[in-house]
Coordinates of C-alpha atoms and ligand atoms in Angstrom, one line a residue:
X1 CA -54.9 -4.4 -93.9
X2 CA -55.8 -5.9 -97.3
X3 CA -56.8 -9.5 -98.1
X4 CA -54.5 -11.3 -100.6
X5 CA -55.9 -14.8 -100.6
X6 CA -59.0 -16.5 -99.1
X7 CA -59.6 -20.3 -99.4
X8 CA -62.3 -22.4 -97.7
X9 CA -60.5 -25.1 -95.7
X10 CA -61.7 -27.8 -93.2
X11 CA -64.8 -25.9 -92.4
X12 CA -62.9 -22.7 -91.8
X13 CA -60.9 -20.3 -94.0
X14 CA -57.2 -19.9 -94.9
X15 CA -56.4 -16.3 -95.6
X16 CA -53.3 -14.3 -96.5
X17 CA -53.3 -10.6 -95.5
X18 CA -50.9 -7.8 -96.3
X19 CA -50.4 -4.7 -94.2
X20 CA -47.9 -1.8 -93.7
X21 CA -45.8 -2.7 -90.7
X22 CA -44.8 0.3 -88.6
X23 CA -42.2 -1.7 -86.7
X24 CA -40.5 -3.2 -89.7
X25 CA -41.0 -0.2 -92.0
X26 CA -42.2 -2.2 -95.0
X27 CA -45.2 -4.1 -96.3
X28 CA -45.7 -7.6 -94.8
X29 CA -47.8 -10.6 -95.5
X30 CA -49.1 -13.2 -93.0
X31 CA -51.2 -16.3 -93.2
X32 CA -54.2 -16.6 -90.9
X33 CA -56.4 -19.7 -90.5
X34 CA -59.8 -18.9 -89.1
X35 CA -61.6 -22.0 -87.8
X36 CA -65.4 -22.3 -88.2
X37 CA -66.0 -20.9 -84.6
X38 CA -64.0 -17.8 -85.5
X39 CA -65.9 -17.3 -88.7
X40 CA -69.0 -17.3 -86.5
X41 CA -67.5 -14.6 -84.4
X42 CA -66.5 -16.8 -81.4
X43 CA -63.2 -15.8 -79.8
X44 CA -60.6 -18.5 -80.4
X45 CA -57.0 -18.9 -79.0
X46 CA -54.2 -18.1 -81.4
X47 CA -51.2 -20.3 -82.3
X48 CA -48.3 -18.3 -83.9
X49 CA -46.1 -20.3 -86.3
X50 CA -42.6 -19.1 -87.1
X51 CA -41.0 -20.6 -90.2
X52 CA -37.3 -21.3 -91.0
X53 CA -34.6 -20.0 -93.3
X54 CA -35.8 -19.1 -96.9
X55 CA -39.5 -19.3 -96.0
X56 CA -42.3 -16.9 -96.5
X57 CA -45.8 -17.0 -95.0
X58 CA -46.5 -19.6 -97.7
X59 CA -44.4 -22.6 -96.7
X60 CA -46.3 -23.6 -93.6
X61 CA -49.8 -22.9 -94.9
X62 CA -49.2 -24.9 -98.1
X63 CA -47.1 -27.8 -96.9
X64 CA -48.0 -28.8 -93.4
X65 CA -51.7 -29.6 -93.6
X66 CA -51.9 -27.4 -90.5
X67 CA -55.5 -26.4 -91.3
X68 CA -56.7 -30.0 -90.5
X69 CA -55.3 -29.7 -86.9
X70 CA -56.4 -26.1 -86.5
X71 CA -59.9 -27.1 -87.3
X72 CA -59.9 -30.0 -84.9
X73 CA -58.8 -27.8 -82.0
X74 CA -60.6 -24.7 -83.3
X75 CA -57.5 -22.5 -83.1
X76 CA -56.6 -19.5 -85.2
X77 CA -53.2 -20.0 -86.7
X78 CA -51.0 -17.0 -87.7
X79 CA -48.0 -17.6 -89.9
X80 CA -45.9 -14.5 -90.6
X81 CA -43.1 -14.0 -93.1
X82 CA -39.5 -14.6 -91.8
X83 CA -38.0 -11.1 -92.3
X84 CA -38.8 -7.6 -93.5
X85 CA -38.9 -7.5 -97.3
X86 CA -38.6 -5.1 -100.2
X87 CA -36.2 -3.2 -102.4
X88 CA -35.4 -0.7 -99.7
X89 CA -34.7 -3.4 -97.1
X90 CA -31.1 -4.5 -96.5
X91 CA -30.3 -7.9 -97.9
X92 CA -27.5 -10.4 -98.5
X93 CA -27.0 -12.9 -101.3
X94 CA -26.7 -15.8 -98.9
X95 CA -29.8 -17.8 -98.0
X96 CA -29.0 -17.6 -94.2
X97 CA -28.7 -13.8 -93.8
X98 CA -31.0 -10.9 -94.7
X99 CA -34.4 -11.3 -96.4
X100 CA -35.8 -14.7 -95.5
X101 CA -33.5 -14.9 -92.5
X102 CA -34.6 -12.4 -89.9
X103 CA -33.9 -14.7 -86.9
X104 CA -36.8 -13.2 -84.9
X105 CA -34.6 -10.7 -83.1
X106 CA -34.3 -6.9 -83.0
X107 CA -31.1 -6.0 -84.9
X108 CA -28.8 -3.3 -83.4
X109 CA -26.2 -3.0 -86.2
X110 CA -26.4 -1.1 -89.4
X111 CA -27.6 -1.6 -92.1
X112 CA -29.9 -4.2 -90.4
X113 CA -31.1 -2.2 -87.5
X114 CA -33.4 0.0 -89.7
X115 CA -35.9 -2.8 -90.6
X116 CA -34.9 -6.0 -88.9
X117 CA -37.1 -5.9 -85.8
X118 CA -38.8 -9.3 -86.1
X119 CA -39.0 -9.9 -82.3
X120 CA -41.0 -6.7 -81.8
X121 CA -43.1 -7.6 -84.9
X122 CA -44.0 -11.2 -83.9
X123 CA -44.4 -10.5 -80.2
X124 CA -46.1 -7.1 -80.2
X125 CA -47.3 -5.6 -83.5
X126 CA -48.7 -8.7 -85.1
X127 CA -50.6 -10.0 -82.1
X128 CA -52.1 -6.5 -81.6
X129 CA -53.2 -6.5 -85.3
X130 CA -54.6 -10.0 -85.1
X131 CA -56.4 -9.3 -81.8
X132 CA -57.9 -6.1 -83.3
X133 CA -59.1 -7.6 -86.7
X134 CA -60.0 -11.2 -85.9
X135 CA -62.0 -12.8 -83.1
X136 CA -58.9 -13.8 -81.2
X137 CA -58.8 -14.4 -77.5
X138 CA -55.8 -13.5 -75.4
X139 CA -54.7 -17.2 -75.1
X140 CA -51.5 -17.4 -77.3
X141 CA -49.3 -20.3 -78.2
X142 CA -46.1 -20.2 -80.3
X143 CA -44.4 -22.8 -82.4
X144 CA -41.8 -22.9 -85.2
X145 CA -39.3 -24.8 -87.3
X146 CA -35.5 -24.5 -87.4
X147 CA -34.7 -20.7 -87.3
X148 CA -38.4 -20.4 -86.4
X149 CA -38.0 -23.0 -83.7
X150 CA -35.3 -20.8 -82.2
X151 CA -37.8 -17.9 -82.7
X152 CA -40.6 -19.7 -80.8
X153 CA -38.4 -20.8 -77.9
X154 CA -36.7 -17.3 -77.5
X155 CA -40.0 -15.4 -77.9
X156 CA -41.7 -17.5 -75.2
X157 CA -38.7 -17.4 -72.9
X158 CA -38.4 -13.6 -73.3
X159 CA -42.1 -12.9 -72.5
X160 CA -43.1 -14.7 -69.3
X161 CA -46.9 -14.8 -69.0
X162 CA -47.5 -13.9 -72.6
X163 CA -47.7 -17.5 -74.1
X164 CA -49.5 -20.5 -72.6
X165 CA -47.7 -23.0 -74.8
X166 CA -44.6 -23.4 -76.9
X167 CA -43.1 -26.1 -79.2
X168 CA -40.5 -26.5 -81.9
X169 CA -39.4 -28.7 -84.7
X170 CA -35.7 -29.0 -85.3
X171 CA -34.9 -25.7 -83.6
X172 CA -31.6 -23.9 -83.5
X173 CA -31.4 -24.1 -79.7
X174 CA -28.0 -22.4 -79.2
X175 CA -27.4 -19.9 -82.0
X176 CA -24.4 -18.5 -80.2
X177 CA -22.6 -21.9 -80.5
X178 CA -23.4 -22.8 -84.2
X179 CA -22.5 -21.4 -87.6
X180 CA -26.0 -20.3 -88.7
X181 CA -26.4 -18.3 -85.5
X182 CA -22.9 -17.0 -85.2
X183 CA -23.1 -15.5 -88.7
X184 CA -26.5 -13.9 -88.1
X185 CA -25.8 -12.7 -84.6
X186 CA -22.5 -11.1 -85.7
X187 CA -24.3 -9.2 -88.5
X188 CA -27.4 -8.2 -86.6
X189 CA -26.1 -7.8 -83.0
X190 CA -22.3 -7.1 -83.5
X191 CA -19.3 -8.8 -81.9
X192 CA -20.2 -8.4 -78.3
X193 CA -21.3 -11.9 -77.2
X194 CA -23.0 -10.6 -74.1
X195 CA -25.6 -9.1 -76.4
X196 CA -26.2 -12.6 -78.0
X197 CA -27.3 -14.2 -74.7
X198 CA -30.7 -12.6 -74.7
X199 CA -31.5 -14.2 -78.1
X200 CA -30.2 -17.7 -77.3
X201 CA -32.7 -20.3 -75.9
X202 CA -29.9 -22.3 -74.1
X203 CA -28.8 -19.1 -72.3
X204 CA -32.4 -17.9 -71.6
X205 CA -33.4 -21.2 -70.1
X206 CA -30.8 -20.8 -67.3
X207 CA -32.5 -17.7 -65.9
X208 CA -36.1 -18.1 -67.1
X209 CA -38.7 -16.5 -64.9
X210 CA -41.4 -18.9 -66.0
X211 CA -41.0 -22.7 -66.5
X212 CA -43.3 -23.1 -69.5
X213 CA -42.9 -26.7 -70.7
X214 CA -41.1 -27.1 -74.0
X215 CA -42.0 -29.7 -76.6
X216 CA -39.3 -30.3 -79.2
X217 CA -39.3 -32.8 -82.1
X218 CA -36.0 -33.5 -83.9
X219 CA -35.4 -35.9 -86.8
X220 CA -32.3 -38.1 -86.5
X221 CA -31.6 -37.9 -90.2
X222 CA -31.8 -34.1 -90.3
X223 CA -28.9 -32.8 -92.5
X224 CA -28.4 -29.8 -90.1
X225 CA -28.5 -31.8 -86.8
X226 CA -24.8 -31.9 -85.8
X227 CA -23.7 -28.6 -87.2
X228 CA -26.5 -26.2 -86.5
X229 CA -29.2 -27.7 -84.3
X230 CA -27.5 -29.7 -81.5
X231 CA -30.6 -30.5 -79.3
X232 CA -28.4 -32.0 -76.6
X233 CA -27.4 -28.5 -75.6
X234 CA -31.0 -27.7 -74.8
X235 CA -31.4 -31.0 -73.0
X236 CA -28.4 -30.2 -70.8
X237 CA -29.5 -26.6 -70.2
X238 CA -33.0 -27.7 -69.2
X239 CA -31.7 -30.4 -66.9
X240 CA -29.4 -27.9 -65.2
X241 CA -32.1 -25.3 -64.7
X242 CA -34.9 -27.7 -63.9
X243 CA -36.9 -26.5 -67.0
X244 CA -39.5 -29.0 -68.2
X245 CA -38.6 -30.3 -71.7
X246 CA -40.0 -33.1 -73.8
X247 CA -37.4 -33.8 -76.5
X248 CA -38.4 -36.4 -79.0
X249 CA -35.8 -37.8 -81.4
X250 CA -37.6 -39.2 -84.4
X251 CA -35.7 -41.9 -86.2
X252 CA -35.2 -41.5 -89.9
X253 CA -36.8 -38.1 -90.3
X254 CA -35.1 -35.2 -92.0
X255 CA -35.4 -31.4 -91.8
X256 CA -38.3 -31.0 -94.3
X257 CA -42.0 -30.3 -94.1
X258 CA -42.6 -34.0 -94.5
X259 CA -41.2 -34.3 -91.0
X260 CA -43.3 -31.4 -89.7
X261 CA -46.5 -32.8 -91.2
X262 CA -45.8 -36.2 -89.6
X263 CA -45.8 -34.8 -86.1
X264 CA -47.8 -31.6 -86.3
X265 CA -50.9 -33.3 -84.9
X266 CA -49.0 -33.9 -81.6
X267 CA -47.9 -30.3 -81.4
X268 CA -51.5 -29.0 -82.0
X269 CA -52.7 -31.4 -79.3
X270 CA -50.0 -29.9 -76.9
X271 CA -51.1 -26.3 -77.8
X272 CA -54.8 -27.2 -77.9
X273 CA -54.8 -28.6 -74.4
X274 CA -52.9 -25.6 -73.0
X275 CA -54.9 -23.0 -74.9
X276 CA -58.4 -24.3 -74.4
X277 CA -58.1 -25.3 -70.7
Ligands
GSH1 N1 -30.9 -26.0 -98.4 C1 -31.9 -25.1 -98.1 C2 -31.7 -24.6 -96.7 C3 -32.8 -23.8 -96.2 C4 -33.8 -24.8 -95.5 O1 -33.7 -26.0 -95.4 N2 -34.9 -24.1 -95.0 C5 -35.9 -24.8 -94.3 C6 -36.0 -24.1 -92.9 S1 -34.4 -24.0 -92.2 C7 -37.2 -24.7 -95.0 O2 -38.2 -24.8 -94.3 N3 -37.2 -24.6 -96.3 C8 -38.4 -24.4 -97.0 C9 -39.2 -25.6 -97.3 O3 -38.8 -26.7 -97.1 O4 -40.4 -25.4 -97.8 C10 -31.9 -23.9 -99.1 O5 -30.8 -23.5 -99.4 O6 -33.0 -23.5 -99.4

């Protein structure tokens, strides 16, 4: 691991680190906020943040003012990139496939299957690295936005017992049923829709082994709401399965980081309560 950036922030420190990922087969960067307690060597819970299409590790750490909330709850916050990267890594000219669009799954189809193993990365390799190099406790939460909201929901649902809290902003709740997801899943997983079910939050909720409460915020003026996000599908799936869901529709808010920043304090309170109890 090598440091790329270090900035004092709210009594703690915002870092960016780079490392060679064995799982992804390329160099990766991630942001890590270390609150003051962690800088003193005290073990702190970790909140993982998964960003959306086109993002790198930079969007969340520069646009959301997350450090303010992380300092308040004394949480370590880890923000990975959204896909493997590099010249030798498969890509596509479209913004919603390839680099910047890893969909937090483990691809099975060539050419993607060689590097696109973001689920393994965010759920296994990255936490192991974080817990080895920083004073991280084993209390983990996960949150994300849009494609990263899908990533947070799916990662928590696929790993019962591994996360104590989960939340999402404007998540793609049913990728199998919307164009962004159908395009990515066809490329990464192939045409067999049975293989898609294990990467779709609406499908996973039906058979979840753990009923971890979901907090979801969705802006009503989100330009992707009707075509790609469709939170009503998650509401119906949770109602049918008896899965606890707090779905908040926020009038007038769009898909941007202005929306995320407006409600991020509530999400940190949700994670802080679960992670520090
Ligand atoms: N119209 C956008 C679509 C992608 C988009 O809206 N990405 C969201 C996540 S799905 C985002 O967070 N963008 C980066 C930012 O706002 O900083 C584009 O083509 O770049």
